[in-house]
Amino acid sequence: MRKQTRKIALLGVLTSVALVLSYLEAMLPPISTAVPGIKMGLPNIIIIFLLYKFGLKEAIIVSLIRVFIVSLLFGNVMTLAYSVAGAVLSLALMTLFKKLNLFSAIGVSIIGGISHNLGQILVAIFLFDTIQIGYYMIVLAITGTIAGVLIGIISSILVKKLEKLV
């Protein structure tokens, strides 16, 4: 019972940290004014940490709670659609590649960054009924790779430093 209570409390704290990282990221100036929407994906530090220290179920719970709260606070229904698509595709592919054990947390993070962007592009293609939006994926794949490396490095450090936490 005590272990379960501790786990729930820790997941609550990690959800809060992910929300704070989302807020901080929203407050940062745009990375590029020429290419809107590019972000670092700071909350993914927590999601990757959860994938490696707890598992998929906990990562899904925290990710979806964060997406819904952030969309309620800072977005709208469209924000929710894009965010859910990116989060679901990202989690699915990160989990698959983590299980294949072909990549480190950095490689898994890169896959997460690119697939999150892909999920959002697929929603845009569906909503706007135009495949040309897909060309935007070229830029997003490059920025997703760069962000994925940085987020993966930070996540790897957290997993190692907080080994006794879980």
Coordinates of C-alpha atoms in Angstrom, one line a residue:
M1 CA 0.0 0.0 0.0
R2 CA 2.8 2.4 1.0
K3 CA 4.7 1.7 -2.3
Q4 CA 1.5 2.4 -4.4
T5 CA 0.9 5.7 -2.5
R6 CA 4.5 6.7 -3.1
K7 CA 4.1 5.9 -6.8
I8 CA 0.9 7.9 -7.2
A9 CA 2.5 10.9 -5.4
L10 CA 5.6 10.7 -7.6
L11 CA 3.4 10.6 -10.7
G12 CA 1.6 13.6 -9.5
V13 CA 4.8 15.5 -9.0
L14 CA 6.1 14.4 -12.4
T15 CA 2.9 15.5 -14.0
S16 CA 3.3 18.9 -12.3
V17 CA 6.8 19.2 -13.5
A18 CA 5.7 18.4 -17.1
L19 CA 3.0 21.1 -16.8
V20 CA 5.6 23.6 -15.6
L21 CA 7.9 22.7 -18.5
S22 CA 5.0 23.2 -20.9
Y23 CA 4.3 26.6 -19.4
L24 CA 8.0 27.6 -19.6
E25 CA 8.2 26.4 -23.2
A26 CA 5.1 28.5 -24.0
M27 CA 6.7 31.6 -22.5
L28 CA 10.0 31.2 -24.5
P29 CA 10.3 33.3 -27.6
P30 CA 9.8 31.4 -30.9
I31 CA 12.9 29.4 -32.0
S32 CA 12.2 30.6 -35.6
T33 CA 9.9 33.3 -36.8
A34 CA 10.3 31.9 -40.4
V35 CA 9.0 28.5 -39.3
P36 CA 6.3 28.7 -36.7
G37 CA 5.5 26.1 -34.2
I38 CA 9.0 24.7 -33.6
K39 CA 9.5 23.9 -29.9
M40 CA 12.1 22.0 -27.9
G41 CA 9.6 19.6 -26.4
L42 CA 10.7 20.1 -22.8
P43 CA 7.9 18.0 -21.2
N44 CA 9.2 15.0 -23.1
I45 CA 12.1 14.9 -20.6
I46 CA 9.5 13.7 -18.1
I47 CA 7.8 11.3 -20.6
I48 CA 11.0 9.6 -21.6
F49 CA 12.0 9.4 -17.9
L50 CA 8.7 7.7 -17.2
L51 CA 9.1 5.2 -20.1
Y52 CA 12.5 4.1 -18.8
K53 CA 11.8 4.2 -15.0
F54 CA 8.1 3.1 -14.8
G55 CA 6.7 2.0 -18.2
L56 CA 4.3 2.8 -20.9
K57 CA 1.1 3.0 -18.8
E58 CA 2.5 5.7 -16.5
A59 CA 4.0 7.6 -19.5
I60 CA 0.6 7.5 -21.2
I61 CA -1.3 8.7 -18.1
V62 CA 1.1 11.6 -17.4
S63 CA 1.3 12.6 -21.1
L64 CA -2.4 12.7 -21.7
I65 CA -3.1 14.5 -18.5
R66 CA -0.5 17.1 -19.4
V67 CA -1.9 17.4 -23.0
F68 CA -5.4 17.9 -21.8
I69 CA -4.6 20.4 -19.0
V70 CA -2.2 22.4 -21.3
S71 CA -4.9 22.5 -24.0
L72 CA -7.5 23.8 -21.5
L73 CA -5.2 26.4 -20.1
F74 CA -3.3 27.7 -23.1
G75 CA -5.0 26.3 -26.2
N76 CA -8.3 25.2 -27.7
V77 CA -9.9 22.1 -29.4
M78 CA -7.4 22.4 -32.3
T79 CA -4.5 22.5 -30.0
L80 CA -5.9 19.4 -28.3
A81 CA -6.2 17.5 -31.6
Y82 CA -2.7 18.3 -32.7
S83 CA -1.2 17.6 -29.3
V84 CA -3.0 14.2 -28.8
A85 CA -2.0 13.1 -32.3
G86 CA 1.6 14.0 -31.7
A87 CA 1.7 12.5 -28.2
V88 CA 0.0 9.2 -29.2
L89 CA 2.2 8.6 -32.2
S90 CA 5.3 9.7 -30.3
L91 CA 4.6 7.4 -27.4
A92 CA 3.8 4.4 -29.6
L93 CA 7.0 4.7 -31.6
M94 CA 9.2 5.5 -28.7
T95 CA 7.8 2.4 -26.9
L96 CA 8.4 0.2 -29.9
F97 CA 12.0 1.4 -30.4
K98 CA 12.7 1.2 -26.7
K99 CA 11.5 -2.5 -26.7
L100 CA 13.6 -3.3 -29.8
N101 CA 16.6 -2.1 -27.8
L102 CA 18.3 -0.7 -30.9
F103 CA 18.8 2.8 -29.6
S104 CA 19.7 4.5 -26.4
A105 CA 17.3 7.0 -24.7
I106 CA 18.8 9.6 -27.0
G107 CA 17.8 7.6 -30.1
V108 CA 14.4 6.9 -28.6
S109 CA 14.0 10.7 -27.9
I110 CA 14.9 11.6 -31.5
I111 CA 12.2 9.1 -32.7
G112 CA 9.8 10.8 -30.3
G113 CA 10.6 14.3 -31.5
I114 CA 10.2 13.4 -35.2
S115 CA 7.1 11.3 -34.7
H116 CA 5.4 13.9 -32.6
N117 CA 5.8 16.4 -35.5
L118 CA 4.6 13.7 -37.9
G119 CA 1.5 13.1 -35.9
Q120 CA 0.7 16.8 -36.0
I121 CA 1.4 17.1 -39.7
L122 CA -1.0 14.2 -40.4
V123 CA -3.7 16.0 -38.5
A124 CA -3.1 19.1 -40.5
I125 CA -3.2 17.2 -43.8
F126 CA -6.5 15.7 -42.7
L127 CA -8.1 18.9 -41.5
F128 CA -6.9 21.1 -44.4
D129 CA -7.3 18.3 -47.0
T130 CA -4.0 19.1 -48.6
I131 CA -0.9 16.9 -48.8
Q132 CA 1.4 19.9 -49.5
I133 CA 1.5 20.6 -45.8
G134 CA 3.7 17.4 -45.7
Y135 CA 6.6 19.4 -47.1
Y136 CA 6.8 21.2 -43.8
M137 CA 7.9 17.8 -42.3
I138 CA 11.3 18.2 -43.8
V139 CA 12.1 21.2 -41.6
L140 CA 10.3 19.5 -38.6
A141 CA 12.3 16.3 -39.0
I142 CA 15.5 18.3 -38.8
T143 CA 14.4 20.4 -35.8
G144 CA 12.8 17.3 -34.2
T145 CA 16.2 15.5 -34.5
I146 CA 18.1 18.4 -32.8
A147 CA 15.5 18.7 -30.1
G148 CA 15.4 14.9 -29.6
V149 CA 19.1 14.8 -29.0
L150 CA 19.0 17.5 -26.4
I151 CA 15.9 16.1 -24.6
G152 CA 17.4 12.6 -24.8
I153 CA 20.7 13.7 -23.2
I154 CA 18.8 15.4 -20.4
S155 CA 16.5 12.4 -19.9
S156 CA 19.4 10.0 -19.9
I157 CA 21.1 12.0 -17.1
L158 CA 17.8 12.0 -15.1
V159 CA 17.4 8.3 -15.5
K160 CA 20.9 7.7 -14.2
K161 CA 20.9 10.3 -11.4
L162 CA 17.4 9.3 -10.1
E163 CA 18.1 5.6 -10.2
K164 CA 17.2 5.1 -6.5
L165 CA 13.9 7.1 -6.9
V166 CA 12.0 4.3 -8.4

